[in-house]
Amino acid sequence: MKMSRGRLFLATCAGSLFVLVLYFQSITKPEPGPKTHSGSGKISSLLQTHDNGDQLELLADHQPLQSRRELLEQACLSHTRKRRVLSPDDLKHLIVDDKHSLIYCYVPKVACTNWKRVLMVLTSDGRYTDPLSIPANEAHIAGNLHTLSEFSVPEINQRLRNYLKFIFVREPFERLVSAYRNKFTRHYNTAFHKRYGTKIIRRHRLNPEPDALERGNNVSFREFVQYLVDPLTQQEEPLNEHWERVHSLCHPCLIHYNVVGKYETLEPDAEAVLRLAGVEDTLKFPTSGKRITTDGNMAARFFKHISPFYQRKLLNMYRMDFLLFNYSTPDYLRTR
Ligand SMILES: *[C@@H]1O[C@H](CO)[C@@H](O)[C@H](O)[C@H]1NC(C)=O
Ligand SMILES: *[C@@H]1O[C@H](CO)[C@@H](O)[C@H](O)[C@H]1NC(C)=O
């Protein structure tokens, strides 16, 4: 039914047919999608007709990933009411690889630098072969990778329907503490100190030193938490992506991700994604040298200094990320 344009080019045509057949037969490996535009004009209309049944079996050989998807689906049904309409602006975090039919929603502090490097290798036409040869700052330059928000609505719908969509998440408070440590306790992060630190100190520190007000250095975790839960913060501007909730960055109840990877099981989950993308022989996800802690000890250390009142507020703020991705309320909290 979508073949009319494909006839122009036999290879594309054959490729499209291949995809359509596989797509409806529940495949184990997605191929480049048909190059026809078949969108209906509104992103939401696609999302409502999006067929999950086919995609579920995509992961039949990977039980944990499939159960995670089902749990997410269920949590979305139980905890979200209104169906929001997505606009292209909501899709700025979704990175597109047209060569391998991939969509990756990047979440800062969840191995996103390495995923961006991997996607740069995949989309580079051979310019890069080793992800780690790409400097971290280059991986973050806007424009080195394409995001879904750059496409027209029909192009967006076509990609959402046919591409393998994946996301990586992390225990919300571990991610938050990681963001705090990285952005506020490293002396070299002067831009964050200036941009956010000065504001936090002005609002949440009693009798601040002039130097602290000027530079925004030495923001404490407690001050950072007070800033986060202050209603004024989100009235002024959207939260910075490093501490914005995954729920708001990636819209996991509207976009049906095929794979929900976890930072806590980064290596096997990344391997599964690369296998589904059909590039496991050419590329390995760079994880070496990074010790992944999953015991919650780091966050526990920082939360010791947060009062039950603020712990409760913060838990409420990140509630959806806990629920949607099956993270239980940390034992170290004193919220009751
Ligand atoms: C959800 O979390 C619980 C408790 O950690 C775990 O036993 C269960 O397997 C998880 N479910 C899924 C689908 O990951
Ligand atoms: C604040 O940070 C500066 C460097 O950024 C450091 O030299 C100073 O000792 C810190 N002050 C306090 C009170 O921790």
mmCIF file of C-alpha atoms and ligand atoms in Angstrom:
data_model
loop_
_atom_site.group_PDB
_atom_site.id
_atom_site.type_symbol
_atom_site.label_atom_id
_atom_site.label_comp_id
_atom_site.label_asym_id
_atom_site.label_seq_id
_atom_site.Cartn_x
_atom_site.Cartn_y
_atom_site.Cartn_z
ATOM 1 C CA MET A 1 0.000 0.000 0.000
ATOM 2 C CA LYS A 2 2.934 2.300 0.458
ATOM 3 C CA MET A 3 4.847 1.163 -2.575
ATOM 4 C CA SER A 4 3.956 3.701 -5.258
ATOM 5 C CA ARG A 5 6.991 5.906 -4.801
ATOM 6 C CA GLY A 6 9.291 3.063 -4.034
ATOM 7 C CA ARG A 7 9.119 1.843 -7.606
ATOM 8 C CA LEU A 8 11.374 4.704 -8.601
ATOM 9 C CA PHE A 9 14.256 2.846 -7.193
ATOM 10 C CA LEU A 10 14.311 -0.879 -7.039
ATOM 11 C CA ALA A 11 16.540 -1.142 -4.014
ATOM 12 C CA THR A 12 14.420 1.224 -1.966
ATOM 13 C CA CYS A 13 11.347 -0.602 -3.133
ATOM 14 C CA ALA A 14 12.658 -3.971 -2.127
ATOM 15 C CA GLY A 15 13.796 -2.531 1.157
ATOM 16 C CA SER A 16 10.386 -1.092 1.885
ATOM 17 C CA LEU A 17 8.599 -4.296 1.091
ATOM 18 C CA PHE A 18 10.989 -6.134 3.321
ATOM 19 C CA VAL A 19 10.219 -3.762 6.144
ATOM 20 C CA LEU A 20 6.481 -3.842 5.738
ATOM 21 C CA VAL A 21 6.440 -7.606 5.753
ATOM 22 C CA LEU A 22 8.723 -7.838 8.730
ATOM 23 C CA TYR A 23 6.951 -5.079 10.565
ATOM 24 C CA PHE A 24 3.656 -6.886 10.455
ATOM 25 C CA GLN A 25 5.171 -10.231 11.239
ATOM 26 C CA SER A 26 6.919 -9.014 14.339
ATOM 27 C CA ILE A 27 10.514 -8.881 13.580
ATOM 28 C CA THR A 28 13.652 -9.297 15.540
ATOM 29 C CA LYS A 29 15.565 -6.688 13.597
ATOM 30 C CA PRO A 30 14.195 -3.483 12.125
ATOM 31 C CA GLU A 31 15.341 -2.326 8.691
ATOM 32 C CA PRO A 32 15.193 1.153 7.163
ATOM 33 C CA GLY A 33 11.602 2.266 6.911
ATOM 34 C CA PRO A 34 9.671 3.110 3.771
ATOM 35 C CA LYS A 35 10.580 6.505 2.402
ATOM 36 C CA THR A 36 6.993 7.561 1.753
ATOM 37 C CA HIS A 37 5.259 10.221 3.732
ATOM 38 C CA SER A 38 2.122 8.796 5.170
ATOM 39 C CA GLY A 39 1.465 11.063 8.117
ATOM 40 C CA SER A 40 -1.943 12.406 8.903
ATOM 41 C CA GLY A 41 -0.898 15.894 9.907
ATOM 42 C CA LYS A 42 -1.077 15.578 13.647
ATOM 43 C CA ILE A 43 1.416 13.824 15.787
ATOM 44 C CA SER A 44 -1.141 12.823 18.347
ATOM 45 C CA SER A 45 -3.294 11.008 15.829
ATOM 46 C CA LEU A 46 -0.415 8.769 14.959
ATOM 47 C CA LEU A 47 0.343 8.042 18.552
ATOM 48 C CA GLN A 48 -3.170 6.920 19.247
ATOM 49 C CA THR A 49 -3.188 4.439 16.371
ATOM 50 C CA HIS A 50 0.325 3.307 17.007
ATOM 51 C CA ASP A 51 0.368 -0.440 17.129
ATOM 52 C CA ASN A 52 2.207 -1.799 20.108
ATOM 53 C CA GLY A 53 1.307 -5.412 19.608
ATOM 54 C CA ASP A 54 3.799 -5.888 16.830
ATOM 55 C CA GLN A 55 6.566 -4.189 18.653
ATOM 56 C CA LEU A 56 6.168 -6.220 21.800
ATOM 57 C CA GLU A 57 7.261 -9.368 20.086
ATOM 58 C CA LEU A 58 10.258 -7.542 18.782
ATOM 59 C CA LEU A 59 11.764 -8.220 22.146
ATOM 60 C CA ALA A 60 10.411 -11.678 22.696
ATOM 61 C CA ASP A 61 13.941 -12.921 23.186
ATOM 62 C CA HIS A 62 14.661 -10.356 25.853
ATOM 63 C CA GLN A 63 12.280 -10.869 28.737
ATOM 64 C CA PRO A 64 13.418 -8.088 31.103
ATOM 65 C CA LEU A 65 13.140 -5.430 28.403
ATOM 66 C CA GLN A 66 9.716 -6.617 27.394
ATOM 67 C CA SER A 67 8.375 -6.688 30.945
ATOM 68 C CA ARG A 68 9.736 -3.200 31.460
ATOM 69 C CA ARG A 69 7.795 -1.973 28.445
ATOM 70 C CA GLU A 70 4.622 -3.607 29.658
ATOM 71 C CA LEU A 71 5.070 -2.094 33.090
ATOM 72 C CA LEU A 72 5.573 1.353 31.551
ATOM 73 C CA GLU A 73 2.450 0.926 29.440
ATOM 74 C CA GLN A 74 0.467 -0.072 32.520
ATOM 75 C CA ALA A 75 1.851 2.747 34.652
ATOM 76 C CA CYS A 76 0.958 5.246 31.933
ATOM 77 C CA LEU A 77 -2.614 3.958 31.893
ATOM 78 C CA SER A 78 -2.926 4.197 35.662
ATOM 79 C CA HIS A 79 -1.191 7.505 36.250
ATOM 80 C CA THR A 80 -1.847 9.750 33.286
ATOM 81 C CA ARG A 81 -5.283 11.018 32.451
ATOM 82 C CA LYS A 82 -5.355 13.638 29.737
ATOM 83 C CA ARG A 83 -3.834 12.750 26.415
ATOM 84 C CA ARG A 84 -1.583 15.633 25.559
ATOM 85 C CA VAL A 85 -0.886 16.547 21.977
ATOM 86 C CA LEU A 86 2.775 16.571 21.118
ATOM 87 C CA SER A 87 4.266 19.386 19.109
ATOM 88 C CA PRO A 88 7.571 19.209 17.225
ATOM 89 C CA ASP A 89 9.013 21.316 20.020
ATOM 90 C CA ASP A 90 8.501 18.393 22.405
ATOM 91 C CA LEU A 91 10.801 16.275 20.273
ATOM 92 C CA LYS A 92 14.074 18.124 20.743
ATOM 93 C CA HIS A 93 15.568 15.320 22.784
ATOM 94 C CA LEU A 94 14.809 12.655 20.219
ATOM 95 C CA ILE A 95 17.878 12.019 18.102
ATOM 96 C CA VAL A 96 17.292 10.477 14.700
ATOM 97 C CA ASP A 97 19.485 8.047 12.784
ATOM 98 C CA ASP A 98 17.899 7.672 9.347
ATOM 99 C CA LYS A 99 20.525 5.184 8.205
ATOM 100 C CA HIS A 100 19.657 2.608 10.824
ATOM 101 C CA SER A 101 16.076 3.711 11.530
ATOM 102 C CA LEU A 102 16.743 4.623 15.130
ATOM 103 C CA ILE A 103 15.307 7.193 17.483
ATOM 104 C CA TYR A 104 17.057 7.782 20.789
ATOM 105 C CA CYS A 105 15.720 10.119 23.434
ATOM 106 C CA TYR A 106 18.707 11.416 25.339
ATOM 107 C CA VAL A 107 18.541 11.941 29.081
ATOM 108 C CA PRO A 108 21.507 13.789 30.592
ATOM 109 C CA LYS A 109 23.342 11.891 33.358
ATOM 110 C CA VAL A 110 22.309 8.543 31.878
ATOM 111 C CA ALA A 111 25.280 7.737 29.627
ATOM 112 C CA CYS A 112 24.005 10.181 27.047
ATOM 113 C CA THR A 113 27.456 11.340 25.944
ATOM 114 C CA ASN A 114 28.352 7.809 24.963
ATOM 115 C CA TRP A 115 25.046 7.276 23.213
ATOM 116 C CA LYS A 116 25.540 10.486 21.264
ATOM 117 C CA ARG A 117 29.014 9.297 20.312
ATOM 118 C CA VAL A 118 27.586 5.987 19.144
ATOM 119 C CA LEU A 119 24.958 7.771 17.066
ATOM 120 C CA MET A 120 27.615 10.017 15.565
ATOM 121 C CA VAL A 121 29.531 6.919 14.487
ATOM 122 C CA LEU A 122 26.371 5.355 13.061
ATOM 123 C CA THR A 123 25.416 8.474 11.088
ATOM 124 C CA SER A 124 28.909 9.568 10.066
ATOM 125 C CA ASP A 125 29.295 7.657 6.769
ATOM 126 C CA GLY A 126 32.509 6.128 8.014
ATOM 127 C CA ARG A 127 34.137 9.333 9.190
ATOM 128 C CA TYR A 128 34.157 7.924 12.707
ATOM 129 C CA THR A 129 34.546 4.293 13.669
ATOM 130 C CA ASP A 130 35.439 4.473 17.346
ATOM 131 C CA PRO A 131 32.945 6.259 19.622
ATOM 132 C CA LEU A 132 35.647 7.111 22.143
ATOM 133 C CA SER A 133 37.682 8.941 19.511
ATOM 134 C CA ILE A 134 34.985 11.617 19.515
ATOM 135 C CA PRO A 135 35.624 14.281 22.170
ATOM 136 C CA ALA A 136 32.766 14.601 24.660
ATOM 137 C CA ASN A 137 32.181 18.264 23.867
ATOM 138 C CA GLU A 138 31.875 17.472 20.178
ATOM 139 C CA ALA A 139 29.188 14.892 20.916
ATOM 140 C CA HIS A 140 27.115 17.627 22.527
ATOM 141 C CA ILE A 141 27.352 20.209 19.745
ATOM 142 C CA ALA A 142 23.835 20.819 18.490
ATOM 143 C CA GLY A 143 23.775 20.143 14.784
ATOM 144 C CA ASN A 144 26.174 17.210 14.817
ATOM 145 C CA LEU A 145 23.120 15.009 15.207
ATOM 146 C CA HIS A 146 19.595 15.499 13.934
ATOM 147 C CA THR A 147 16.614 15.647 16.229
ATOM 148 C CA LEU A 148 13.054 14.685 15.391
ATOM 149 C CA SER A 149 11.907 18.272 15.981
ATOM 150 C CA GLU A 150 13.725 19.329 12.780
ATOM 151 C CA PHE A 151 11.386 17.307 10.560
ATOM 152 C CA SER A 152 7.942 18.048 9.157
ATOM 153 C CA VAL A 153 4.945 16.464 10.837
ATOM 154 C CA PRO A 154 4.497 13.739 8.164
ATOM 155 C CA GLU A 155 8.211 12.976 8.368
ATOM 156 C CA ILE A 156 7.974 12.791 12.148
ATOM 157 C CA ASN A 157 5.034 10.413 12.020
ATOM 158 C CA GLN A 158 6.714 8.191 9.467
ATOM 159 C CA ARG A 159 9.766 7.899 11.688
ATOM 160 C CA LEU A 160 7.826 7.375 14.902
ATOM 161 C CA ARG A 161 5.901 4.602 13.245
ATOM 162 C CA ASN A 162 8.772 2.742 11.683
ATOM 163 C CA TYR A 163 11.929 3.351 13.655
ATOM 164 C CA LEU A 164 13.278 1.552 16.664
ATOM 165 C CA LYS A 165 12.762 3.983 19.523
ATOM 166 C CA PHE A 166 14.818 3.708 22.682
ATOM 167 C CA ILE A 167 15.541 5.551 25.875
ATOM 168 C CA PHE A 168 17.849 5.044 28.843
ATOM 169 C CA VAL A 169 16.715 5.892 32.347
ATOM 170 C CA ARG A 170 18.231 5.850 35.820
ATOM 171 C CA GLU A 171 17.073 5.839 39.426
ATOM 172 C CA PRO A 172 15.746 9.425 39.670
ATOM 173 C CA PHE A 173 17.577 10.507 42.827
ATOM 174 C CA GLU A 174 20.863 8.917 41.738
ATOM 175 C CA ARG A 175 20.537 10.894 38.540
ATOM 176 C CA LEU A 176 19.702 14.060 40.453
ATOM 177 C CA VAL A 177 22.671 13.719 42.810
ATOM 178 C CA SER A 178 24.889 12.974 39.849
ATOM 179 C CA ALA A 179 23.702 16.169 38.156
ATOM 180 C CA TYR A 180 24.268 18.165 41.330
ATOM 181 C CA ARG A 181 27.792 16.826 41.829
ATOM 182 C CA ASN A 182 28.725 17.341 38.214
ATOM 183 C CA LYS A 183 27.328 20.840 37.823
ATOM 184 C CA PHE A 184 27.830 22.389 41.253
ATOM 185 C CA THR A 185 30.778 20.732 42.972
ATOM 186 C CA ARG A 186 33.306 20.848 40.125
ATOM 187 C CA HIS A 187 35.199 24.116 40.078
ATOM 188 C CA TYR A 188 35.479 24.061 36.259
ATOM 189 C CA ASN A 189 31.722 24.226 35.722
ATOM 190 C CA THR A 190 31.711 28.006 36.013
ATOM 191 C CA ALA A 191 28.930 28.452 33.459
ATOM 192 C CA PHE A 192 26.487 26.493 35.634
ATOM 193 C CA HIS A 193 27.644 28.283 38.761
ATOM 194 C CA LYS A 194 27.058 31.628 37.126
ATOM 195 C CA ARG A 195 23.776 30.693 35.425
ATOM 196 C CA TYR A 196 22.111 28.740 38.257
ATOM 197 C CA GLY A 197 24.386 28.980 41.292
ATOM 198 C CA THR A 198 24.069 32.748 41.671
ATOM 199 C CA LYS A 199 20.297 32.538 41.528
ATOM 200 C CA ILE A 200 20.149 29.665 44.003
ATOM 201 C CA ILE A 201 22.383 31.455 46.479
ATOM 202 C CA ARG A 202 20.450 34.701 46.139
ATOM 203 C CA ARG A 203 17.171 32.971 46.912
ATOM 204 C CA HIS A 204 18.045 30.185 49.259
ATOM 205 C CA ARG A 205 21.047 31.230 51.319
ATOM 206 C CA LEU A 206 20.803 33.372 54.422
ATOM 207 C CA ASN A 207 23.353 36.190 54.464
ATOM 208 C CA PRO A 208 25.363 35.132 51.446
ATOM 209 C CA GLU A 209 28.918 36.364 50.969
ATOM 210 C CA PRO A 210 29.305 38.906 48.150
ATOM 211 C CA ASP A 211 31.744 36.548 46.419
ATOM 212 C CA ALA A 212 29.229 33.683 46.499
ATOM 213 C CA LEU A 213 26.519 35.952 45.084
ATOM 214 C CA GLU A 214 28.860 37.029 42.337
ATOM 215 C CA ARG A 215 30.178 33.638 41.268
ATOM 216 C CA GLY A 216 27.594 31.159 42.469
ATOM 217 C CA ASN A 217 30.191 28.767 43.848
ATOM 218 C CA ASN A 218 29.635 26.187 46.581
ATOM 219 C CA VAL A 219 25.910 25.672 46.210
ATOM 220 C CA SER A 220 24.966 22.989 48.743
ATOM 221 C CA PHE A 221 22.733 20.049 47.881
ATOM 222 C CA ARG A 222 20.169 21.394 50.330
ATOM 223 C CA GLU A 223 20.101 24.754 48.566
ATOM 224 C CA PHE A 224 19.802 22.993 45.227
ATOM 225 C CA VAL A 225 16.814 20.973 46.482
ATOM 226 C CA GLN A 226 15.135 24.110 47.812
ATOM 227 C CA TYR A 227 15.572 25.694 44.410
ATOM 228 C CA LEU A 228 14.070 22.651 42.658
ATOM 229 C CA VAL A 229 10.889 22.507 44.714
ATOM 230 C CA ASP A 230 10.380 26.269 44.788
ATOM 231 C CA PRO A 231 7.247 26.936 42.654
ATOM 232 C CA LEU A 232 8.921 30.065 41.280
ATOM 233 C CA THR A 233 11.627 27.992 39.608
ATOM 234 C CA GLN A 234 9.401 26.369 37.014
ATOM 235 C CA GLN A 235 7.261 29.464 36.599
ATOM 236 C CA GLU A 236 10.301 31.356 35.391
ATOM 237 C CA GLU A 237 11.683 28.895 32.875
ATOM 238 C CA PRO A 238 11.734 25.193 32.088
ATOM 239 C CA LEU A 239 14.022 23.149 34.301
ATOM 240 C CA ASN A 240 17.498 22.579 32.961
ATOM 241 C CA GLU A 241 17.685 19.259 31.123
ATOM 242 C CA HIS A 242 20.163 17.850 33.628
ATOM 243 C CA TRP A 243 17.522 17.818 36.356
ATOM 244 C CA GLU A 244 14.321 17.892 34.305
ATOM 245 C CA ARG A 245 12.292 14.712 34.674
ATOM 246 C CA VAL A 246 12.550 12.009 32.033
ATOM 247 C CA HIS A 247 8.789 12.100 31.833
ATOM 248 C CA SER A 248 8.977 15.700 30.588
ATOM 249 C CA LEU A 249 12.028 15.284 28.382
ATOM 250 C CA CYS A 250 11.001 12.149 26.499
ATOM 251 C CA HIS A 251 7.185 11.794 26.869
ATOM 252 C CA PRO A 252 7.269 8.033 27.502
ATOM 253 C CA CYS A 253 3.478 7.800 27.732
ATOM 254 C CA LEU A 254 2.959 9.360 24.306
ATOM 255 C CA ILE A 255 5.927 7.930 22.468
ATOM 256 C CA HIS A 256 5.961 4.177 22.650
ATOM 257 C CA TYR A 257 9.589 3.337 23.163
ATOM 258 C CA ASN A 258 10.520 -0.142 22.011
ATOM 259 C CA VAL A 259 13.369 -0.365 24.473
ATOM 260 C CA VAL A 260 13.625 1.177 27.904
ATOM 261 C CA GLY A 261 17.229 0.671 28.899
ATOM 262 C CA LYS A 262 18.481 1.264 32.407
ATOM 263 C CA TYR A 263 21.701 2.810 33.591
ATOM 264 C CA GLU A 264 21.845 0.144 36.277
ATOM 265 C CA THR A 265 22.100 -2.516 33.549
ATOM 266 C CA LEU A 266 23.729 -0.311 30.947
ATOM 267 C CA GLU A 267 25.984 -2.882 29.342
ATOM 268 C CA PRO A 268 23.495 -5.652 28.521
ATOM 269 C CA ASP A 269 20.773 -3.146 27.641
ATOM 270 C CA ALA A 270 23.038 -1.202 25.294
ATOM 271 C CA GLU A 271 24.099 -4.453 23.707
ATOM 272 C CA ALA A 272 20.451 -5.367 23.143
ATOM 273 C CA VAL A 273 19.808 -2.048 21.401
ATOM 274 C CA LEU A 274 22.814 -2.410 19.132
ATOM 275 C CA ARG A 275 21.734 -5.961 18.310
ATOM 276 C CA LEU A 276 18.207 -4.823 17.436
ATOM 277 C CA ALA A 277 19.725 -2.072 15.298
ATOM 278 C CA GLY A 278 21.767 -4.707 13.492
ATOM 279 C CA VAL A 279 25.114 -3.076 14.234
ATOM 280 C CA GLU A 280 26.392 -5.311 17.017
ATOM 281 C CA ASP A 281 29.221 -6.568 14.792
ATOM 282 C CA THR A 282 30.526 -3.137 13.874
ATOM 283 C CA LEU A 283 30.158 -1.304 17.142
ATOM 284 C CA LYS A 284 30.515 -1.838 20.858
ATOM 285 C CA PHE A 285 28.961 0.499 23.384
ATOM 286 C CA PRO A 286 31.754 2.171 25.338
ATOM 287 C CA THR A 287 31.242 1.347 29.006
ATOM 288 C CA SER A 288 34.756 0.550 30.173
ATOM 289 C CA GLY A 289 36.327 2.761 32.784
ATOM 290 C CA LYS A 290 32.970 3.781 34.152
ATOM 291 C CA ARG A 291 32.040 2.257 37.465
ATOM 292 C CA ILE A 292 28.301 2.104 37.778
ATOM 293 C CA THR A 293 26.990 2.205 41.297
ATOM 294 C CA THR A 294 23.509 0.864 41.815
ATOM 295 C CA ASP A 295 23.357 0.527 45.587
ATOM 296 C CA GLY A 296 21.894 3.963 46.198
ATOM 297 C CA ASN A 297 24.676 4.858 48.605
ATOM 298 C CA MET A 298 25.697 8.010 46.847
ATOM 299 C CA ALA A 299 22.206 9.486 46.908
ATOM 300 C CA ALA A 300 21.708 8.323 50.512
ATOM 301 C CA ARG A 301 24.767 10.324 51.590
ATOM 302 C CA PHE A 302 23.397 13.507 50.079
ATOM 303 C CA PHE A 303 19.822 13.021 51.252
ATOM 304 C CA LYS A 304 20.950 12.712 54.861
ATOM 305 C CA HIS A 305 21.125 16.501 54.948
ATOM 306 C CA ILE A 306 17.658 17.048 53.503
ATOM 307 C CA SER A 307 14.719 17.445 55.863
ATOM 308 C CA PRO A 308 11.717 15.086 55.602
ATOM 309 C CA PHE A 309 9.651 18.031 54.423
ATOM 310 C CA TYR A 310 11.874 18.625 51.396
ATOM 311 C CA GLN A 311 12.390 14.931 50.802
ATOM 312 C CA ARG A 312 8.643 14.557 50.466
ATOM 313 C CA LYS A 313 8.377 17.497 48.095
ATOM 314 C CA LEU A 314 11.191 16.201 45.943
ATOM 315 C CA LEU A 315 9.747 12.698 45.842
ATOM 316 C CA ASN A 316 6.474 14.169 44.713
ATOM 317 C CA MET A 317 8.218 16.147 42.015
ATOM 318 C CA TYR A 318 9.994 13.089 40.581
ATOM 319 C CA ARG A 319 7.085 10.737 41.305
ATOM 320 C CA MET A 320 6.295 9.931 37.667
ATOM 321 C CA ASP A 321 9.879 8.918 36.928
ATOM 322 C CA PHE A 322 9.800 6.534 39.889
ATOM 323 C CA LEU A 323 6.451 5.043 38.855
ATOM 324 C CA LEU A 324 6.919 4.779 35.111
ATOM 325 C CA PHE A 325 10.290 3.121 35.289
ATOM 326 C CA ASN A 326 9.632 0.876 38.271
ATOM 327 C CA TYR A 327 11.990 2.469 40.770
ATOM 328 C CA SER A 328 10.896 1.978 44.346
ATOM 329 C CA THR A 329 10.956 4.749 46.932
ATOM 330 C CA PRO A 330 14.470 4.748 48.413
ATOM 331 C CA ASP A 331 14.798 3.207 51.886
ATOM 332 C CA TYR A 332 16.953 6.057 53.135
ATOM 333 C CA LEU A 333 14.149 8.628 52.835
ATOM 334 C CA ARG A 334 12.367 9.827 55.969
ATOM 335 C CA THR A 335 9.121 10.889 54.372
ATOM 336 C CA ARG A 336 6.646 9.208 56.698
HETATM 337 C C1 LIG B 1 9.955 -3.889 39.143
HETATM 338 O O1 LIG B 1 10.670 -3.770 40.346
HETATM 339 C C2 LIG B 1 10.571 -4.869 41.200
HETATM 340 C C3 LIG B 1 11.257 -4.510 42.516
HETATM 341 O O2 LIG B 1 12.526 -3.990 42.302
HETATM 342 C C4 LIG B 1 11.170 -6.094 40.539
HETATM 343 O O3 LIG B 1 11.070 -7.211 41.363
HETATM 344 C C5 LIG B 1 10.417 -6.347 39.224
HETATM 345 O O4 LIG B 1 11.013 -7.403 38.528
HETATM 346 C C6 LIG B 1 10.433 -5.100 38.369
HETATM 347 N N1 LIG B 1 9.594 -5.303 37.217
HETATM 348 C C7 LIG B 1 9.997 -5.065 35.985
HETATM 349 C C8 LIG B 1 9.014 -5.306 34.919
HETATM 350 O O5 LIG B 1 11.117 -4.675 35.715
HETATM 351 C C1 LIG B 2 34.000 28.011 47.745
HETATM 352 O O1 LIG B 2 34.581 27.662 46.525
HETATM 353 C C2 LIG B 2 35.873 28.141 46.312
HETATM 354 C C3 LIG B 2 36.315 27.697 44.945
HETATM 355 O O2 LIG B 2 35.277 27.670 44.060
HETATM 356 C C4 LIG B 2 36.793 27.643 47.385
HETATM 357 O O3 LIG B 2 38.084 28.164 47.212
HETATM 358 C C5 LIG B 2 36.253 28.039 48.756
HETATM 359 O O4 LIG B 2 37.049 27.497 49.781
HETATM 360 C C6 LIG B 2 34.827 27.605 48.938
HETATM 361 N N1 LIG B 2 34.279 28.150 50.151
HETATM 362 C C7 LIG B 2 33.663 27.425 51.056
HETATM 363 C C8 LIG B 2 33.122 28.161 52.222
HETATM 364 O O5 LIG B 2 33.475 26.219 50.959
#
